[in-house]
Coordinates of C-alpha atoms in Angstrom, one line a residue:
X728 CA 0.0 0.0 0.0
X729 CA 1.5 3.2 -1.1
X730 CA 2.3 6.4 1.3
X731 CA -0.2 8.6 2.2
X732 CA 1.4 12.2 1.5
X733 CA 1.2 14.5 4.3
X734 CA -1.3 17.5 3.8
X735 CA 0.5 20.9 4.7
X736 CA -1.4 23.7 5.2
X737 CA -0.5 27.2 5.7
X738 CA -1.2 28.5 8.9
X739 CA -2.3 32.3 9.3
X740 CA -0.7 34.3 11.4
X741 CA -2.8 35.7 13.7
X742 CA -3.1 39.8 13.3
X743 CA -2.0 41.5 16.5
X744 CA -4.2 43.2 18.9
X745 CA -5.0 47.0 17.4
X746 CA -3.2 48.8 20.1
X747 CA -5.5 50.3 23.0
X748 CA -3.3 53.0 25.8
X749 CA -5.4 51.4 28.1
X750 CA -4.2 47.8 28.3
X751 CA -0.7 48.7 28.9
X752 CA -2.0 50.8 32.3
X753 CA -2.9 47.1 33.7
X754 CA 0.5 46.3 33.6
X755 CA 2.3 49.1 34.6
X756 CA 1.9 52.9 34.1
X757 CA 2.0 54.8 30.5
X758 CA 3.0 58.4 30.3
X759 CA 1.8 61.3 27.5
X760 CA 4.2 63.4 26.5
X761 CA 4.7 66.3 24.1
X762 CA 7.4 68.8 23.3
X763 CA 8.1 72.2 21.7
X764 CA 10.7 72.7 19.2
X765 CA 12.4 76.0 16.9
X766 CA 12.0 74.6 13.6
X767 CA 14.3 76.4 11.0
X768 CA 12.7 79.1 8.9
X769 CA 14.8 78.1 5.6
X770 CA 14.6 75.3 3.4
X771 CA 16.7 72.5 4.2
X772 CA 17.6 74.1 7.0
X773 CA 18.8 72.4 10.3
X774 CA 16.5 70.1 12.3
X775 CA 14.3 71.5 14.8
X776 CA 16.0 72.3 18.1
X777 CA 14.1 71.1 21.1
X778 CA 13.0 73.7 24.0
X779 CA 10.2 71.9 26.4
X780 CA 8.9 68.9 27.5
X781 CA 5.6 68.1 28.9
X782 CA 4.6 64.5 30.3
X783 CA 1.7 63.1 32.4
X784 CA 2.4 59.9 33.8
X785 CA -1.4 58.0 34.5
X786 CA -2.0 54.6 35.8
X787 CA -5.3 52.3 36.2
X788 CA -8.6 54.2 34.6
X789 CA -6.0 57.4 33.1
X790 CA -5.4 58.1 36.6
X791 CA -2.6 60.8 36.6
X792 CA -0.1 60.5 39.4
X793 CA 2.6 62.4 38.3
X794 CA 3.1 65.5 35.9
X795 CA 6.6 67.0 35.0
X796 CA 7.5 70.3 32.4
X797 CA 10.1 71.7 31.6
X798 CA 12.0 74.5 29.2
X799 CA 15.2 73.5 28.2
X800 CA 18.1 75.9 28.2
X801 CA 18.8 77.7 24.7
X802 CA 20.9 80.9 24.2
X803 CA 19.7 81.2 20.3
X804 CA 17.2 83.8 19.2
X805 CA 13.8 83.3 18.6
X806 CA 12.1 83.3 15.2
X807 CA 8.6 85.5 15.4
X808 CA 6.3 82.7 14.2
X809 CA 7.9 80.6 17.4
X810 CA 7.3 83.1 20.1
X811 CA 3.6 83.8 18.3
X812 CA 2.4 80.4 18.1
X813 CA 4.3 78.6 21.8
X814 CA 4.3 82.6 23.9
X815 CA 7.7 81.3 25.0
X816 CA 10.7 84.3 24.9
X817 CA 14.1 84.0 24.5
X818 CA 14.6 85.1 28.7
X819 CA 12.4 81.7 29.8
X820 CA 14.9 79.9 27.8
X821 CA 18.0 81.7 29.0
X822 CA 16.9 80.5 32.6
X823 CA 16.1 77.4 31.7
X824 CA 18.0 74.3 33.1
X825 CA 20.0 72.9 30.8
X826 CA 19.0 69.7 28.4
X827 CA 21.4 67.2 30.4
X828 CA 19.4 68.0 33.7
X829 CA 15.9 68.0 32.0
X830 CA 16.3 64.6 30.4
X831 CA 17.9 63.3 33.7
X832 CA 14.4 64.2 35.6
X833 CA 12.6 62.9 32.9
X834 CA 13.8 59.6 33.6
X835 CA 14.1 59.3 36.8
X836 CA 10.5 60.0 37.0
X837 CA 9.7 57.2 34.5
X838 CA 11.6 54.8 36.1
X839 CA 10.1 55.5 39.8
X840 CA 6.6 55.5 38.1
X841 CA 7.2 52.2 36.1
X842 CA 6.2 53.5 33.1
X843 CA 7.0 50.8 30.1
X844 CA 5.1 53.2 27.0
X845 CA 5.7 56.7 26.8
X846 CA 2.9 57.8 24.2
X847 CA 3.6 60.6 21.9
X848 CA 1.2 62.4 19.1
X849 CA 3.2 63.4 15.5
X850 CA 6.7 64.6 15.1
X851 CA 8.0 64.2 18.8
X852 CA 9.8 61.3 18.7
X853 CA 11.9 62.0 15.2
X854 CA 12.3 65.3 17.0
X855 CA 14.0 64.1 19.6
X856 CA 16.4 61.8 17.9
X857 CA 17.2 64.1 15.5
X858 CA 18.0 66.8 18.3
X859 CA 20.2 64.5 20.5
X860 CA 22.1 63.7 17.2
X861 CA 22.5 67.0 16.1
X862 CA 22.9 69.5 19.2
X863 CA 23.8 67.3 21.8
X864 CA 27.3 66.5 20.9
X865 CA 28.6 67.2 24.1
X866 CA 26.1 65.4 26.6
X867 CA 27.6 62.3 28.5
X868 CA 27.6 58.9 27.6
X869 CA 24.9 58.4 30.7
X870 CA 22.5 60.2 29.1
X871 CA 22.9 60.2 25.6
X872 CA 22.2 56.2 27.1
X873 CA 19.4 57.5 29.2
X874 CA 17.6 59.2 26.2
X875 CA 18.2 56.4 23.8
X876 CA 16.3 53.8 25.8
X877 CA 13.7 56.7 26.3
X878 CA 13.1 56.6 22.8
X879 CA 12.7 53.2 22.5
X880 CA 9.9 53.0 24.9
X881 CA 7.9 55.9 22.9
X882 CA 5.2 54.9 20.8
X883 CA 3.6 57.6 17.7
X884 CA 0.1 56.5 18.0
X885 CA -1.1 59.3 15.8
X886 CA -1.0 56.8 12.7
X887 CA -2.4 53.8 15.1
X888 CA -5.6 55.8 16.2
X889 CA -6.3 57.8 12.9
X890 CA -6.5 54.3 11.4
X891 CA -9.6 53.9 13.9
X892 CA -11.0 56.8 12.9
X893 CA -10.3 56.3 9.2
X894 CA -9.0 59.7 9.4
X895 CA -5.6 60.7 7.6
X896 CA -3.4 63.1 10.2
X897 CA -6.0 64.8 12.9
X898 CA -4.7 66.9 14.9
X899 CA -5.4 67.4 18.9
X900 CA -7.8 69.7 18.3
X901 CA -9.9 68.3 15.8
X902 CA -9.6 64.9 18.1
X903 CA -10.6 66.9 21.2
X904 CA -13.6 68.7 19.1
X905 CA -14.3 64.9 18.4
X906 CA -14.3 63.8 21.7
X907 CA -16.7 66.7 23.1
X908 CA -13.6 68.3 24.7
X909 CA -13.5 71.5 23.5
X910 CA -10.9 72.4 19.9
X911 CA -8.1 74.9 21.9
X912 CA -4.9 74.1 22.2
X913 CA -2.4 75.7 24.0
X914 CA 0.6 74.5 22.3
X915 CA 2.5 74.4 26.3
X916 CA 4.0 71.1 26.5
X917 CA 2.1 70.5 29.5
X918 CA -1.3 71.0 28.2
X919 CA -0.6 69.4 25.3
X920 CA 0.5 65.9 26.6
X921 CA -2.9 66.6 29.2
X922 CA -4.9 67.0 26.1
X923 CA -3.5 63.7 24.6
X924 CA -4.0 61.7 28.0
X925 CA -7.6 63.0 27.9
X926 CA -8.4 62.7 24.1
X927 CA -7.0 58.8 24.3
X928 CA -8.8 57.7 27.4
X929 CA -12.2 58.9 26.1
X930 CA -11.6 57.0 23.2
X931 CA -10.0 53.9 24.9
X932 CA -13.3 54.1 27.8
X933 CA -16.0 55.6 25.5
X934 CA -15.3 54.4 21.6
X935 CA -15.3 56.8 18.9
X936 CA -18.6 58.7 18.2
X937 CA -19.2 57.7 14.6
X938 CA -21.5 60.5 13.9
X939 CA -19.3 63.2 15.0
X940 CA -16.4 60.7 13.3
X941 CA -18.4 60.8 10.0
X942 CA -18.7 64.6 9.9
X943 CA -15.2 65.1 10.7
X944 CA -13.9 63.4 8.0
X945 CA -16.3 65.2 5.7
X946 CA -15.3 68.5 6.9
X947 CA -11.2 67.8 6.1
X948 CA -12.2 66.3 3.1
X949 CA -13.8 69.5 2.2
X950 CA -11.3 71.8 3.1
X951 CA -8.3 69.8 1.6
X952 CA -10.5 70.6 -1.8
X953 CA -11.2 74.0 -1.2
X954 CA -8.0 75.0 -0.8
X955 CA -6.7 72.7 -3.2
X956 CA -8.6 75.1 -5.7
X957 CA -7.9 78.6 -4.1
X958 CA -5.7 80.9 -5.8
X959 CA -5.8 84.4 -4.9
X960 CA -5.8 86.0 -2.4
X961 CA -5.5 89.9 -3.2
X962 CA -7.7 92.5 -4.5
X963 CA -6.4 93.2 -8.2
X964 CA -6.1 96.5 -9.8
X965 CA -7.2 97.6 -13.6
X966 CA -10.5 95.8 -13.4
X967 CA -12.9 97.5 -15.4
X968 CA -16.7 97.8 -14.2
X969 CA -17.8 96.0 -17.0
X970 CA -15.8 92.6 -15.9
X971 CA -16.4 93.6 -12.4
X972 CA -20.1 93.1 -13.3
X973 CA -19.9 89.9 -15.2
X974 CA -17.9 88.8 -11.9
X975 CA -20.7 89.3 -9.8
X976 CA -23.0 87.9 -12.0
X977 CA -21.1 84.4 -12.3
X978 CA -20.6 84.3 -8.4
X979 CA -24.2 84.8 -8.0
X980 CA -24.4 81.5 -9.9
X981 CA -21.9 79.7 -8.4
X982 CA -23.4 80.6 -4.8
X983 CA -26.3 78.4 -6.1
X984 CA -23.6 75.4 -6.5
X985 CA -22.9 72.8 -3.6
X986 CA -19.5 71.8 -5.1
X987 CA -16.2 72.6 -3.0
X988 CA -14.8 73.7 -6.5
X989 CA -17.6 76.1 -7.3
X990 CA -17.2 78.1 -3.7
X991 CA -13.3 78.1 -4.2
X992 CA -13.5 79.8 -7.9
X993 CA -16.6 82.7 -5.6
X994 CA -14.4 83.3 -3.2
X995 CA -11.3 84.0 -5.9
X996 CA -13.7 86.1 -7.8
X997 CA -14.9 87.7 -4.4
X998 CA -11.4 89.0 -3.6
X999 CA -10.3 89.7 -7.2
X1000 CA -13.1 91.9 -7.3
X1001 CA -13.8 93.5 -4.0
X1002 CA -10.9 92.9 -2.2
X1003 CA -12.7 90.6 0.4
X1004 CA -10.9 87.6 1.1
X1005 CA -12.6 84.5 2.8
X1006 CA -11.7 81.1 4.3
X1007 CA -12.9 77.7 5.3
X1008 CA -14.9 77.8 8.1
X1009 CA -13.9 76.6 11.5
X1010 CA -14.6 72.6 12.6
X1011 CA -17.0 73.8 15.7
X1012 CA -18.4 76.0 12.7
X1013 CA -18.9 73.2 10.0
X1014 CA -20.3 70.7 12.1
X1015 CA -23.2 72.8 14.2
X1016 CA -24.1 73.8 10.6
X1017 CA -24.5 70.0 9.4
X1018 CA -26.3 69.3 12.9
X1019 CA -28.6 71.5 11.7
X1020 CA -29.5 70.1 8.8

């Protein structure tokens, strides 16, 4: 009797478990943290230079138990855009202690807390690295060591969650206007990595409310094509009254029009004509409008 061959099948690996804040704090705590950086006003410029770091450290239910900022010392000036958007001046930095100190706090705290993830939203992480490799040339083995294994443990779960919200790159204050939390953000450190800690747990504990999910996404959808097809943004001069008029006459008609493209070209004819520019309305704006409808 011959030999049976033996049937091989190919096994499936089994997907990992989508990713949740919250089971990590049942094994040990999880900190939030977010940082403020000069990024360089020319193209191909240096990386960003890092200036303050905020953390929350939560255990069990989001608890917090521990919150740390800091500004790090920097004797370089300011760019106007940085000082607008963060309200930090050059003299909080001059005071500051320096980056060798900061970083040693940082993980001393981690380490009496336990934390094993340190969650961070965007750019933070690639910030970091880049900053210890390009500034930090002088810093001690210890803790040039010390923020290595720090970056290890941190985790960008801004691609992880937006894939649950089949959103492409929301911001903290689109997720907090999500999440019924208000839209402000402070950009402090501190408040920042708050607003994370808060935005995750109410997704983690509550799940994410499809019908503010839904107009969300149709509200950056939207914009991204609205301003896709905006051009100008100036009054022009030389017009004659005669194209000024057929102007107001096409808008009239395209004010009739539902189409993204349609209120991008009124709006270019708007401040060609008059002067008068406009933009795309605000999320809180946008979605009490469609609640309305």
């Amino acid at each position: 009797m011959g030999k049976t061959r033996k049937k091989y099948t190919i096994k499936r690996k089994k997907s990992k478990a989508v990713f949740k804040a919250a089971d990590f704090l049942e094994e040990g705590r999880i900190a939030f943290l977010d940082s403020e950086y000069v990024t360089s006003q020319k193209k191909g410029g240096p990386p960003a230079k890092l200036v303050s770091l905020g953390m929350v450290i939560c255990r069990e239910n989001f608890e917090e138990v521990e919150r740390f900022h800091s500004y790090i010392y920097n004797d370089e000036p300011l760019h106007d855009k940085f000082r607008e958007l963060t309200g930090i001046t050059e003299e909080e930095l001059l005071q500051a202690p320096p980056y060798e100190q900061v970083m040693k706090e940082v993980a001393r705290k981690l380490r009496a807390r336990n934390v094993r993830i340190i969650c961070v939203w965007g750019p933070d992480q690639q910030v970091i690295s880049q900053d210890l490799k390009y500034y930090r040339t002088g810093i001690s083995k210890h803790i040039r060591k010390t923020v290595s294994q720090m970056l290890e443990q941190m985790r960008d779960i801004e691609g992880i969650y937006s894939r649950k919200l089949n959103m492409h790159s929301i911001g903290i204050a689109n997720l907090k206007l999500l999440c019924g939390l208000g839209s402000s953000v402070s950009h402090d450190a501190l408040e920042d990595a708050v607003d994370l800690k808060n935005v995750i747990a109410y997704l983690d504990v509550h799940g994410c409310p499809e019908r503010a999910a839904q107009m969300l996404r149709q509200y950056m959808k939207e914009k991204e094509l609205y301003y896709r097809y905006r051009r100008f943004h100036e009054k022009w001069d030389g017009i004659s009254e005669a194209v000024v008029r057929k102007s107001r006459e096409l808008m009239n008609e395209l004010e009739k029009s539902g189409m993204m493209e349609a209120r991008a070209l009124l709006d270019d004819l708007r401040v060609i004509c008059t002067g008068e520019d406009s933009s795309f309305e605000e999320p809180e704006e946008y979605m009490e409008r469609m609640k309305e409808k």
